[in-house]
PDB file of C-alpha atoms in Angstrom:
ATOM      1  CA  MET A   1      -0.185  -0.162  -0.034  1.00 60.00           C
ATOM      2  CA  LEU A   2       1.448   3.294  -1.112  1.00 82.00           C
ATOM      3  CA  VAL A   3       1.238   6.584   0.993  1.00 88.00           C
ATOM      4  CA  ARG A   4       0.320   8.480  -2.439  1.00 89.00           C
ATOM      5  CA  HIS A   5      -2.796   6.003  -2.673  1.00 90.00           C
ATOM      6  CA  LEU A   6      -3.941   6.919   0.771  1.00 91.00           C
ATOM      7  CA  SER A   7      -3.342  10.475  -0.155  1.00 90.00           C
ATOM      8  CA  PHE A   8      -5.424   9.979  -3.272  1.00 92.00           C
ATOM      9  CA  PHE A   9      -8.388   8.433  -1.054  1.00 91.00           C
ATOM     10  CA  VAL A  10      -7.917  11.248   1.431  1.00 91.00           C
ATOM     11  CA  THR A  11      -8.533  13.919  -1.434  1.00 92.00           C
ATOM     12  CA  LEU A  12     -11.408  11.943  -3.015  1.00 92.00           C
ATOM     13  CA  ALA A  13     -13.159  11.723   0.372  1.00 91.00           C
ATOM     14  CA  ARG A  14     -12.719  15.683   0.973  1.00 91.00           C
ATOM     15  CA  GLU A  15     -13.615  16.459  -3.086  1.00 91.00           C
ATOM     16  CA  GLN A  16     -16.590  14.098  -3.209  1.00 91.00           C
ATOM     17  CA  HIS A  17     -15.848  14.075  -7.076  1.00 91.00           C
ATOM     18  CA  PHE A  18     -13.394  11.838  -8.912  1.00 90.00           C
ATOM     19  CA  ALA A  19     -12.757  14.526 -11.530  1.00 91.00           C
ATOM     20  CA  ARG A  20     -12.027  17.346  -9.040  1.00 92.00           C
ATOM     21  CA  ALA A  21     -10.210  14.835  -6.766  1.00 91.00           C
ATOM     22  CA  ALA A  22      -7.896  14.006  -9.672  1.00 91.00           C
ATOM     23  CA  GLU A  23      -7.031  17.572 -10.410  1.00 92.00           C
ATOM     24  CA  ALA A  24      -6.169  18.143  -6.744  1.00 92.00           C
ATOM     25  CA  CYS A  25      -3.866  15.630  -7.031  1.00 91.00           C
ATOM     26  CA  ASN A  26      -2.611  16.409 -10.268  1.00 92.00           C
ATOM     27  CA  VAL A  27      -3.053  13.117 -11.992  1.00 92.00           C
ATOM     28  CA  THR A  28      -5.684  11.939 -14.553  1.00 92.00           C
ATOM     29  CA  GLN A  29      -8.902  10.460 -13.305  1.00 91.00           C
ATOM     30  CA  SER A  30      -7.936   7.141 -14.683  1.00 90.00           C
ATOM     31  CA  THR A  31      -4.733   7.088 -12.565  1.00 92.00           C
ATOM     32  CA  LEU A  32      -6.787   8.359  -9.312  1.00 90.00           C
ATOM     33  CA  SER A  33      -9.465   5.628  -9.822  1.00 90.00           C
ATOM     34  CA  ALA A  34      -6.643   2.792 -10.345  1.00 91.00           C
ATOM     35  CA  ALA A  35      -5.167   3.924  -7.164  1.00 91.00           C
ATOM     36  CA  ILE A  36      -8.613   3.777  -5.193  1.00 91.00           C
ATOM     37  CA  ARG A  37      -9.200   0.101  -6.546  1.00 91.00           C
ATOM     38  CA  LYS A  38      -5.593  -0.939  -5.737  1.00 90.00           C
ATOM     39  CA  LEU A  39      -6.249   0.277  -2.165  1.00 90.00           C
ATOM     40  CA  GLU A  40      -9.530  -2.012  -2.091  1.00 90.00           C
ATOM     41  CA  ASP A  41      -7.928  -4.725  -3.476  1.00 90.00           C
ATOM     42  CA  ASP A  42      -4.894  -4.619  -0.802  1.00 89.00           C
ATOM     43  CA  LEU A  43      -7.698  -4.371   1.860  1.00 91.00           C
ATOM     44  CA  GLN A  44      -9.950  -6.693   0.462  1.00 91.00           C
ATOM     45  CA  VAL A  45     -12.981  -4.382   0.958  1.00 92.00           C
ATOM     46  CA  ALA A  46     -15.131  -1.721  -1.106  1.00 92.00           C
ATOM     47  CA  LEU A  47     -14.300   1.734   0.397  1.00 92.00           C
ATOM     48  CA  VAL A  48     -16.187   3.767  -2.329  1.00 91.00           C
ATOM     49  CA  VAL A  49     -19.634   3.824  -3.259  1.00 90.00           C
ATOM     50  CA  ARG A  50     -20.040   4.461  -6.955  1.00 85.00           C
ATOM     51  CA  ASN A  51     -21.713   3.996 -10.344  1.00 76.00           C
ATOM     52  CA  GLN A  52     -20.310   6.315 -12.845  1.00 74.00           C
ATOM     53  CA  ARG A  53     -19.658   9.057 -10.369  1.00 81.00           C
ATOM     54  CA  PHE A  54     -18.900   9.289  -6.514  1.00 87.00           C
ATOM     55  CA  LEU A  55     -21.907   8.493  -4.376  1.00 85.00           C
ATOM     56  CA  GLY A  56     -20.163   8.344  -0.837  1.00 89.00           C
ATOM     57  CA  LEU A  57     -17.630   6.140   1.313  1.00 92.00           C
ATOM     58  CA  THR A  58     -18.681   2.559   2.570  1.00 93.00           C
ATOM     59  CA  VAL A  59     -18.651   1.862   6.226  1.00 92.00           C
ATOM     60  CA  GLU A  60     -15.261   0.673   5.844  1.00 92.00           C
ATOM     61  CA  GLY A  61     -14.126   3.541   3.598  1.00 91.00           C
ATOM     62  CA  ASP A  62     -15.239   6.063   6.859  1.00 91.00           C
ATOM     63  CA  HIS A  63     -12.967   3.770   8.934  1.00 89.00           C
ATOM     64  CA  LEU A  64      -9.968   3.828   6.678  1.00 91.00           C
ATOM     65  CA  LEU A  65     -10.377   7.784   6.074  1.00 90.00           C
ATOM     66  CA  ALA A  66      -9.752   8.347   9.944  1.00 86.00           C
ATOM     67  CA  TRP A  67      -6.608   5.959   9.625  1.00 86.00           C
ATOM     68  CA  ALA A  68      -5.419   7.479   6.482  1.00 87.00           C
ATOM     69  CA  ARG A  69      -5.326  10.904   7.867  1.00 87.00           C
ATOM     70  CA  GLN A  70      -3.435   9.755  10.846  1.00 83.00           C
ATOM     71  CA  ILE A  71      -1.069   7.994   8.671  1.00 86.00           C
ATOM     72  CA  LEU A  72      -0.426  10.721   6.258  1.00 85.00           C
ATOM     73  CA  THR A  73       0.151  13.076   9.322  1.00 81.00           C
ATOM     74  CA  ASP A  74       2.524  10.636  10.580  1.00 79.00           C
ATOM     75  CA  TYR A  75       4.441  10.220   7.513  1.00 80.00           C
ATOM     76  CA  ASP A  76       4.724  14.074   7.118  1.00 80.00           C
ATOM     77  CA  SER A  77       5.831  14.404  10.581  1.00 72.00           C
ATOM     78  CA  LEU A  78       8.322  11.877  10.000  1.00 75.00           C
ATOM     79  CA  ARG A  79       9.697  13.738   7.281  1.00 74.00           C
ATOM     80  CA  GLU A  80       9.543  17.100   8.790  1.00 74.00           C
ATOM     81  CA  ASP A  81      11.468  15.737  11.915  1.00 68.00           C
ATOM     82  CA  LEU A  82      14.118  14.132   9.828  1.00 70.00           C
ATOM     83  CA  SER A  83      14.436  17.190   7.693  1.00 68.00           C
ATOM     84  CA  GLY A  84      14.696  19.177  10.764  1.00 61.00           C
ATOM     85  CA  LEU A  85      17.717  17.442  12.172  1.00 56.00           C
ATOM     86  CA  ARG A  86      19.753  18.575   9.126  1.00 59.00           C
ATOM     87  CA  THR A  87      18.338  22.225   8.261  1.00 64.00           C
ATOM     88  CA  GLY A  88      16.153  23.221  11.108  1.00 68.00           C
ATOM     89  CA  LEU A  89      12.256  23.199  11.575  1.00 79.00           C
ATOM     90  CA  LYS A  90      10.566  24.086   8.131  1.00 81.00           C
ATOM     91  CA  GLY A  91       7.214  23.883   7.013  1.00 84.00           C
ATOM     92  CA  THR A  92       3.954  25.544   8.049  1.00 90.00           C
ATOM     93  CA  LEU A  93       2.287  25.637  11.889  1.00 94.00           C
ATOM     94  CA  ARG A  94      -1.233  25.731  11.632  1.00 95.00           C
ATOM     95  CA  LEU A  95      -3.304  27.351  14.428  1.00 97.00           C
ATOM     96  CA  GLY A  96      -6.790  27.554  15.349  1.00 97.00           C
ATOM     97  CA  VAL A  97      -7.375  30.447  17.487  1.00 97.00           C
ATOM     98  CA  VAL A  98     -11.000  31.388  19.101  1.00 95.00           C
ATOM     99  CA  PRO A  99     -11.881  34.954  18.506  1.00 93.00           C
ATOM    100  CA  ALA A 100     -11.475  36.109  21.689  1.00 93.00           C
ATOM    101  CA  ALA A 101      -7.896  35.025  21.970  1.00 94.00           C
ATOM    102  CA  MET A 102      -6.779  36.745  18.632  1.00 93.00           C
ATOM    103  CA  GLY A 103      -5.699  39.789  20.947  1.00 91.00           C
ATOM    104  CA  ALA A 104      -2.953  37.781  22.312  1.00 92.00           C
ATOM    105  CA  ILE A 105      -1.782  35.134  19.361  1.00 93.00           C
ATOM    106  CA  GLY A 106       0.992  37.726  18.426  1.00 92.00           C
ATOM    107  CA  PHE A 107       2.644  36.895  21.725  1.00 92.00           C
ATOM    108  CA  LEU A 108       2.797  33.278  21.128  1.00 93.00           C
ATOM    109  CA  THR A 109       3.591  33.361  17.331  1.00 94.00           C
ATOM    110  CA  THR A 110       6.437  35.869  17.781  1.00 93.00           C
ATOM    111  CA  ARG A 111       8.162  33.620  20.379  1.00 93.00           C
ATOM    112  CA  PHE A 112       7.948  30.800  18.084  1.00 93.00           C
ATOM    113  CA  ARG A 113       9.203  32.463  15.033  1.00 92.00           C
ATOM    114  CA  GLN A 114      12.143  33.722  17.006  1.00 91.00           C
ATOM    115  CA  ALA A 115      12.978  29.879  17.906  1.00 89.00           C
ATOM    116  CA  HIS A 116      12.322  28.680  14.347  1.00 90.00           C
ATOM    117  CA  PRO A 117      12.825  31.369  11.691  1.00 90.00           C
ATOM    118  CA  GLU A 118      12.484  28.984   8.750  1.00 87.00           C
ATOM    119  CA  ALA A 119       8.917  28.153   9.718  1.00 90.00           C
ATOM    120  CA  LEU A 120       5.771  29.627   8.548  1.00 92.00           C
ATOM    121  CA  ILE A 121       2.489  30.068  10.766  1.00 96.00           C
ATOM    122  CA  GLU A 122      -1.011  30.011   9.513  1.00 96.00           C
ATOM    123  CA  ILE A 123      -3.747  31.389  11.857  1.00 97.00           C
ATOM    124  CA  ARG A 124      -7.400  30.359  11.455  1.00 96.00           C
ATOM    125  CA  SER A 125     -10.165  32.056  13.330  1.00 94.00           C
ATOM    126  CA  LEU A 126     -12.393  28.958  14.555  1.00 94.00           C
ATOM    127  CA  SER A 127     -14.788  28.444  17.256  1.00 93.00           C
ATOM    128  CA  SER A 128     -13.651  25.980  20.161  1.00 93.00           C
ATOM    129  CA  ARG A 129     -15.695  23.345  18.543  1.00 93.00           C
ATOM    130  CA  GLU A 130     -13.993  23.896  15.259  1.00 95.00           C
ATOM    131  CA  ILE A 131     -10.614  23.532  16.892  1.00 96.00           C
ATOM    132  CA  GLN A 132     -11.674  20.189  18.349  1.00 95.00           C
ATOM    133  CA  LYS A 133     -12.729  18.934  14.831  1.00 93.00           C
ATOM    134  CA  GLY A 134      -9.183  20.597  13.343  1.00 94.00           C
ATOM    135  CA  LEU A 135      -7.230  18.562  16.062  1.00 93.00           C
ATOM    136  CA  ASP A 136      -9.132  15.287  15.362  1.00 90.00           C
ATOM    137  CA  CYS A 137      -8.845  15.542  11.359  1.00 85.00           C
ATOM    138  CA  PHE A 138      -5.221  16.669  11.658  1.00 86.00           C
ATOM    139  CA  GLU A 139      -6.185  19.864   9.847  1.00 89.00           C
ATOM    140  CA  ILE A 140      -4.464  22.013  12.723  1.00 95.00           C
ATOM    141  CA  GLU A 141      -1.315  21.254  14.782  1.00 93.00           C
ATOM    142  CA  ALA A 142      -2.370  23.332  17.920  1.00 96.00           C
ATOM    143  CA  GLY A 143      -5.565  25.423  19.252  1.00 97.00           C
ATOM    144  CA  LEU A 144      -5.672  28.722  21.276  1.00 97.00           C
ATOM    145  CA  THR A 145      -8.870  28.444  23.274  1.00 96.00           C
ATOM    146  CA  TYR A 146     -10.355  28.373  26.924  1.00 96.00           C
ATOM    147  CA  LEU A 147      -9.165  25.470  29.072  1.00 96.00           C
ATOM    148  CA  GLU A 148     -11.835  25.379  31.842  1.00 92.00           C
ATOM    149  CA  ASN A 149     -15.036  26.281  30.173  1.00 88.00           C
ATOM    150  CA  GLU A 150     -16.522  23.512  27.809  1.00 91.00           C
ATOM    151  CA  PRO A 151     -12.875  21.902  28.004  1.00 89.00           C
ATOM    152  CA  LEU A 152     -12.072  19.808  24.715  1.00 93.00           C
ATOM    153  CA  ASP A 153     -11.517  15.890  24.642  1.00 92.00           C
ATOM    154  CA  ARG A 154      -8.584  14.099  23.886  1.00 91.00           C
ATOM    155  CA  VAL A 155      -5.904  17.015  24.183  1.00 95.00           C
ATOM    156  CA  ARG A 156      -2.893  18.307  25.949  1.00 94.00           C
ATOM    157  CA  ARG A 157      -3.412  21.430  27.746  1.00 95.00           C
ATOM    158  CA  LEU A 158      -1.012  23.881  28.298  1.00 94.00           C
ATOM    159  CA  PRO A 159      -2.083  27.135  30.175  1.00 94.00           C
ATOM    160  CA  LEU A 160      -0.895  30.664  28.900  1.00 94.00           C
ATOM    161  CA  TYR A 161      -2.649  33.490  30.605  1.00 94.00           C
ATOM    162  CA  HIS A 162      -5.835  34.360  32.351  1.00 94.00           C
ATOM    163  CA  GLU A 163      -8.680  36.616  30.378  1.00 95.00           C
ATOM    164  CA  HIS A 164     -10.554  39.316  32.207  1.00 94.00           C
ATOM    165  CA  TYR A 165     -13.061  41.714  30.606  1.00 96.00           C
ATOM    166  CA  ILE A 166     -13.416  45.072  29.854  1.00 95.00           C
ATOM    167  CA  LEU A 167     -16.317  47.640  28.461  1.00 96.00           C
ATOM    168  CA  ALA A 168     -15.135  49.106  25.064  1.00 95.00           C
ATOM    169  CA  MET A 169     -17.095  51.987  23.570  1.00 93.00           C
ATOM    170  CA  GLY A 170     -16.421  55.232  21.789  1.00 92.00           C
ATOM    171  CA  ALA A 171     -14.942  58.437  23.337  1.00 90.00           C
ATOM    172  CA  GLY A 172     -18.282  60.088  23.254  1.00 90.00           C
ATOM    173  CA  HIS A 173     -20.164  57.318  25.334  1.00 92.00           C
ATOM    174  CA  ALA A 174     -22.116  58.366  28.181  1.00 91.00           C
ATOM    175  CA  LEU A 175     -19.893  55.971  30.579  1.00 93.00           C
ATOM    176  CA  ALA A 176     -16.624  56.971  28.791  1.00 91.00           C
ATOM    177  CA  GLY A 177     -15.436  58.904  31.713  1.00 90.00           C
ATOM    178  CA  ARG A 178     -15.387  56.126  34.141  1.00 93.00           C
ATOM    179  CA  ALA A 179     -12.708  54.580  35.816  1.00 91.00           C
ATOM    180  CA  ARG A 180     -14.451  51.181  36.247  1.00 95.00           C
ATOM    181  CA  VAL A 181     -18.032  49.916  35.403  1.00 96.00           C
ATOM    182  CA  SER A 182     -20.103  47.121  37.021  1.00 96.00           C
ATOM    183  CA  TRP A 183     -21.625  44.315  35.270  1.00 97.00           C
ATOM    184  CA  ALA A 184     -24.818  45.322  36.119  1.00 96.00           C
ATOM    185  CA  GLU A 185     -24.375  48.709  34.412  1.00 96.00           C
ATOM    186  CA  ALA A 186     -22.762  47.074  31.314  1.00 96.00           C
ATOM    187  CA  ALA A 187     -25.759  44.675  30.865  1.00 96.00           C
ATOM    188  CA  GLY A 188     -27.966  47.831  30.723  1.00 95.00           C
ATOM    189  CA  GLN A 189     -25.935  49.420  27.589  1.00 95.00           C
ATOM    190  CA  ARG A 190     -26.709  48.973  23.861  1.00 95.00           C
ATOM    191  CA  LEU A 191     -24.364  46.058  23.497  1.00 96.00           C
ATOM    192  CA  CYS A 192     -22.593  44.595  20.456  1.00 96.00           C
ATOM    193  CA  LEU A 193     -21.532  41.289  21.172  1.00 96.00           C
ATOM    194  CA  LEU A 194     -20.160  37.858  19.772  1.00 94.00           C
ATOM    195  CA  SER A 195     -22.919  35.465  18.666  1.00 94.00           C
ATOM    196  CA  GLU A 196     -24.031  32.473  20.897  1.00 93.00           C
ATOM    197  CA  ASP A 197     -21.989  29.803  18.549  1.00 91.00           C
ATOM    198  CA  MET A 198     -18.902  31.540  20.138  1.00 93.00           C
ATOM    199  CA  GLN A 199     -17.622  30.074  23.334  1.00 94.00           C
ATOM    200  CA  ASN A 200     -16.467  33.877  24.662  1.00 95.00           C
ATOM    201  CA  ARG A 201     -20.469  34.687  24.482  1.00 96.00           C
ATOM    202  CA  ARG A 202     -21.424  31.694  26.419  1.00 95.00           C
ATOM    203  CA  ILE A 203     -19.002  32.371  29.129  1.00 96.00           C
ATOM    204  CA  LEU A 204     -20.361  35.966  29.328  1.00 96.00           C
ATOM    205  CA  ASP A 205     -23.936  34.640  29.268  1.00 97.00           C
ATOM    206  CA  LYS A 206     -23.111  32.271  32.258  1.00 95.00           C
ATOM    207  CA  LEU A 207     -21.602  34.874  34.449  1.00 95.00           C
ATOM    208  CA  ALA A 208     -24.437  37.393  33.786  1.00 96.00           C
ATOM    209  CA  ALA A 209     -26.835  34.730  34.712  1.00 96.00           C
ATOM    210  CA  ARG A 210     -24.728  34.198  38.004  1.00 95.00           C
ATOM    211  CA  LEU A 211     -25.321  37.856  38.704  1.00 96.00           C
ATOM    212  CA  SER A 212     -29.146  37.578  37.941  1.00 96.00           C
ATOM    213  CA  LEU A 213     -28.419  39.697  34.569  1.00 96.00           C
ATOM    214  CA  THR A 214     -29.340  38.992  31.299  1.00 96.00           C
ATOM    215  CA  LEU A 215     -27.257  40.224  28.150  1.00 97.00           C
ATOM    216  CA  ARG A 216     -29.433  41.548  25.672  1.00 96.00           C
ATOM    217  CA  PRO A 217     -26.986  42.702  22.610  1.00 96.00           C
ATOM    218  CA  VAL A 218     -28.775  44.433  19.621  1.00 95.00           C
ATOM    219  CA  VAL A 219     -25.993  43.472  17.405  1.00 95.00           C
ATOM    220  CA  VAL A 220     -24.196  39.968  17.311  1.00 96.00           C
ATOM    221  CA  SER A 221     -21.224  38.611  15.114  1.00 94.00           C
ATOM    222  CA  ASN A 222     -19.048  35.627  15.014  1.00 91.00           C
ATOM    223  CA  SER A 223     -16.399  37.947  14.521  1.00 90.00           C
ATOM    224  CA  PHE A 224     -14.991  40.556  16.813  1.00 90.00           C
ATOM    225  CA  LEU A 225     -13.854  42.710  13.907  1.00 89.00           C
ATOM    226  CA  GLY A 226     -17.764  42.950  13.172  1.00 90.00           C
ATOM    227  CA  VAL A 227     -17.881  43.714  16.915  1.00 91.00           C
ATOM    228  CA  CYS A 228     -15.658  46.421  16.775  1.00 87.00           C
ATOM    229  CA  ALA A 229     -16.530  48.058  13.644  1.00 88.00           C
ATOM    230  CA  HIS A 230     -19.585  49.226  15.752  1.00 90.00           C
ATOM    231  CA  LEU A 231     -17.991  51.023  18.625  1.00 88.00           C
ATOM    232  CA  ARG A 232     -17.337  54.120  16.915  1.00 82.00           C
ATOM    233  CA  GLN A 233     -20.916  54.362  16.169  1.00 81.00           C
ATOM    234  CA  GLU A 234     -23.157  56.461  18.666  1.00 75.00           C
ATOM    235  CA  GLY A 235     -24.269  54.745  21.756  1.00 86.00           C
ATOM    236  CA  PHE A 236     -22.738  51.168  21.156  1.00 94.00           C
ATOM    237  CA  ALA A 237     -20.570  49.373  23.706  1.00 96.00           C
ATOM    238  CA  SER A 238     -18.940  45.967  23.884  1.00 96.00           C
ATOM    239  CA  ILE A 239     -17.907  43.541  26.431  1.00 97.00           C
ATOM    240  CA  VAL A 240     -14.394  42.362  25.203  1.00 96.00           C
ATOM    241  CA  PRO A 241     -11.231  40.563  26.564  1.00 95.00           C
ATOM    242  CA  HIS A 242      -8.705  42.329  28.146  1.00 93.00           C
ATOM    243  CA  THR A 243      -6.157  41.382  25.638  1.00 92.00           C
ATOM    244  CA  PHE A 244      -7.804  44.067  23.214  1.00 90.00           C
ATOM    245  CA  ARG A 245      -6.707  46.983  25.325  1.00 89.00           C
ATOM    246  CA  HIS A 246      -3.161  46.879  24.005  1.00 87.00           C
ATOM    247  CA  LEU A 247      -4.235  46.633  20.311  1.00 86.00           C
ATOM    248  CA  PHE A 248      -6.335  49.675  20.556  1.00 84.00           C
ATOM    249  CA  SER A 249      -3.855  51.667  22.865  1.00 77.00           C
ATOM    250  CA  GLY A 250      -3.356  55.340  21.267  1.00 77.00           C
ATOM    251  CA  THR A 251      -6.912  55.217  19.723  1.00 83.00           C
ATOM    252  CA  PRO A 252      -8.065  58.517  21.114  1.00 85.00           C
ATOM    253  CA  ASP A 253     -11.708  57.844  20.378  1.00 88.00           C
ATOM    254  CA  LEU A 254     -11.944  54.385  21.746  1.00 90.00           C
ATOM    255  CA  VAL A 255     -12.092  53.808  25.475  1.00 92.00           C
ATOM    256  CA  MET A 256     -11.779  50.602  27.504  1.00 92.00           C
ATOM    257  CA  ILE A 257     -12.815  50.440  31.007  1.00 94.00           C
ATOM    258  CA  ASP A 258     -12.306  47.792  33.400  1.00 94.00           C
ATOM    259  CA  LEU A 259     -15.541  45.589  34.511  1.00 96.00           C
ATOM    260  CA  VAL A 260     -15.934  45.150  38.217  1.00 95.00           C
ATOM    261  CA  GLU A 261     -18.068  43.500  40.656  1.00 92.00           C
ATOM    262  CA  PRO A 262     -17.142  40.969  40.013  1.00 93.00           C
ATOM    263  CA  VAL A 263     -13.501  40.914  38.027  1.00 93.00           C
ATOM    264  CA  HIS A 264     -13.973  37.543  36.423  1.00 94.00           C
ATOM    265  CA  ARG A 265     -10.740  35.688  35.168  1.00 94.00           C
ATOM    266  CA  GLN A 266     -10.683  32.752  32.393  1.00 94.00           C
ATOM    267  CA  ALA A 267      -8.129  30.356  31.669  1.00 95.00           C
ATOM    268  CA  VAL A 268      -6.584  30.500  28.102  1.00 96.00           C
ATOM    269  CA  GLY A 269      -4.126  28.150  26.721  1.00 95.00           C
ATOM    270  CA  LEU A 270      -2.757  26.009  24.110  1.00 95.00           C
ATOM    271  CA  VAL A 271      -4.390  22.679  23.295  1.00 96.00           C
ATOM    272  CA  LEU A 272      -2.649  20.123  21.124  1.00 95.00           C
ATOM    273  CA  SER A 273      -3.298  16.267  20.038  1.00 91.00           C
ATOM    274  CA  ASP A 274      -2.760  13.709  22.903  1.00 91.00           C
ATOM    275  CA  ARG A 275      -0.373  11.870  21.053  1.00 84.00           C
ATOM    276  CA  ASP A 276       3.079  10.492  21.329  1.00 83.00           C
ATOM    277  CA  PRO A 277       5.229  11.560  19.655  1.00 83.00           C
ATOM    278  CA  LEU A 278       3.669  14.961  18.956  1.00 84.00           C
ATOM    279  CA  PRO A 279       4.073  16.293  15.243  1.00 85.00           C
ATOM    280  CA  PRO A 280       7.176  18.263  14.920  1.00 85.00           C
ATOM    281  CA  MET A 281       5.431  21.435  14.750  1.00 88.00           C
ATOM    282  CA  ALA A 282       3.519  21.116  17.759  1.00 91.00           C
ATOM    283  CA  ALA A 283       6.258  19.704  19.673  1.00 89.00           C
ATOM    284  CA  ALA A 284       8.271  22.751  18.904  1.00 89.00           C
ATOM    285  CA  LEU A 285       5.414  24.975  19.662  1.00 93.00           C
ATOM    286  CA  SER A 286       5.197  23.332  23.206  1.00 91.00           C
ATOM    287  CA  ARG A 287       8.711  23.812  24.065  1.00 89.00           C
ATOM    288  CA  VAL A 288       8.559  27.551  23.194  1.00 89.00           C
ATOM    289  CA  ILE A 289       5.469  27.845  25.618  1.00 86.00           C
ATOM    290  CA  LEU A 290       7.595  25.952  28.390  1.00 83.00           C
ATOM    291  CA  ASP A 291      10.176  28.566  28.115  1.00 77.00           C
ATOM    292  CA  ALA A 292       7.805  31.669  27.844  1.00 79.00           C
ATOM    293  CA  ASP A 293       5.962  33.598  30.378  1.00 84.00           C
ATOM    294  CA  LEU A 294       3.029  34.616  28.531  1.00 86.00           C
ATOM    295  CA  GLU A 295       0.987  35.708  31.372  1.00 88.00           C
ATOM    296  CA  SER A 296       3.472  38.397  32.381  1.00 89.00           C
ATOM    297  CA  ALA A 297       3.874  39.620  28.569  1.00 87.00           C
ATOM    298  CA  VAL A 298       0.055  39.968  28.444  1.00 85.00           C
ATOM    299  CA  SER A 299      -0.254  41.887  31.508  1.00 86.00           C
ATOM    300  CA  ALA A 300       2.772  43.948  30.675  1.00 87.00           C
ATOM    301  CA  ALA A 301       1.339  44.965  27.407  1.00 85.00           C
ATOM    302  CA  GLU A 302      -1.894  45.842  29.158  1.00 81.00           C
ATOM    303  CA  ALA A 303       0.039  48.068  31.663  1.00 80.00           C
ATOM    304  CA  ARG A 304       1.640  50.100  28.711  1.00 82.00           C
ATOM    305  CA  ALA A 305      -1.510  50.292  27.118  1.00 76.00           C
ATOM    306  CA  ALA A 306      -3.286  51.917  30.009  1.00 70.00           C
ATOM    307  CA  LEU A 307      -0.516  54.701  30.538  1.00 69.00           C
TER     308      LEU A 307
END
């Protein structure tokens, strides 16, 4: 059984079309079809439901797909590991990041690039559930997400920092001159928040419920860019992670105020597939994390922004 044949099979499962899969693999359709039949002959099972076109995978095909993804990931990891011994780590680190953690991702990637200057980094904005799927399907090497609320399965967890919350608004907002704002006051504002499919929003809703409050945003988005686009509009405010303060420092028409009563802290960290050995990119990232104090770095950046 050739690794190349497994790669063809995984591509066919993704494209669900023989011609598109052949084009993606840069081979003829007859070559791809022959490779799939060779897999079926070697394993002595039917893998694909077909007549004149692709109709889906058999039960055995679904099982092979999970194994094939793992085998291909391990094969690529082996090649990266052996190559890295000679020339240093190369390739691409694929990171899934929940929107709420985007304000801190630069602290992590900068340190990784300092340790591995030949490596590339691809950042994907994903929900925590999409990060779980990405790790399970070997589509990402690591995720940056919440560790305590709705924890992921089958992962290693590396704590990085604790998130707390601030109320963001335009400089002309009625609360802009305040040093602190209570959660009760924040709940009564004209809010723009993340949508309920985002874990950050579910965390905020749970916290509000414990305080006998209800958050009723008039605008929701699955992106903080969509949220922040409303902050300069009259009357809007948003509850955002404190890591966003250093991103907007020096912006005179935006104000970020600490939320109190209570000051809530939420653990954020790195999640890696619970495998041994780890893929080279994931292993390298974990070593960088062990040598870095991101909690202090994030706190220092926020302190500078508050000056």
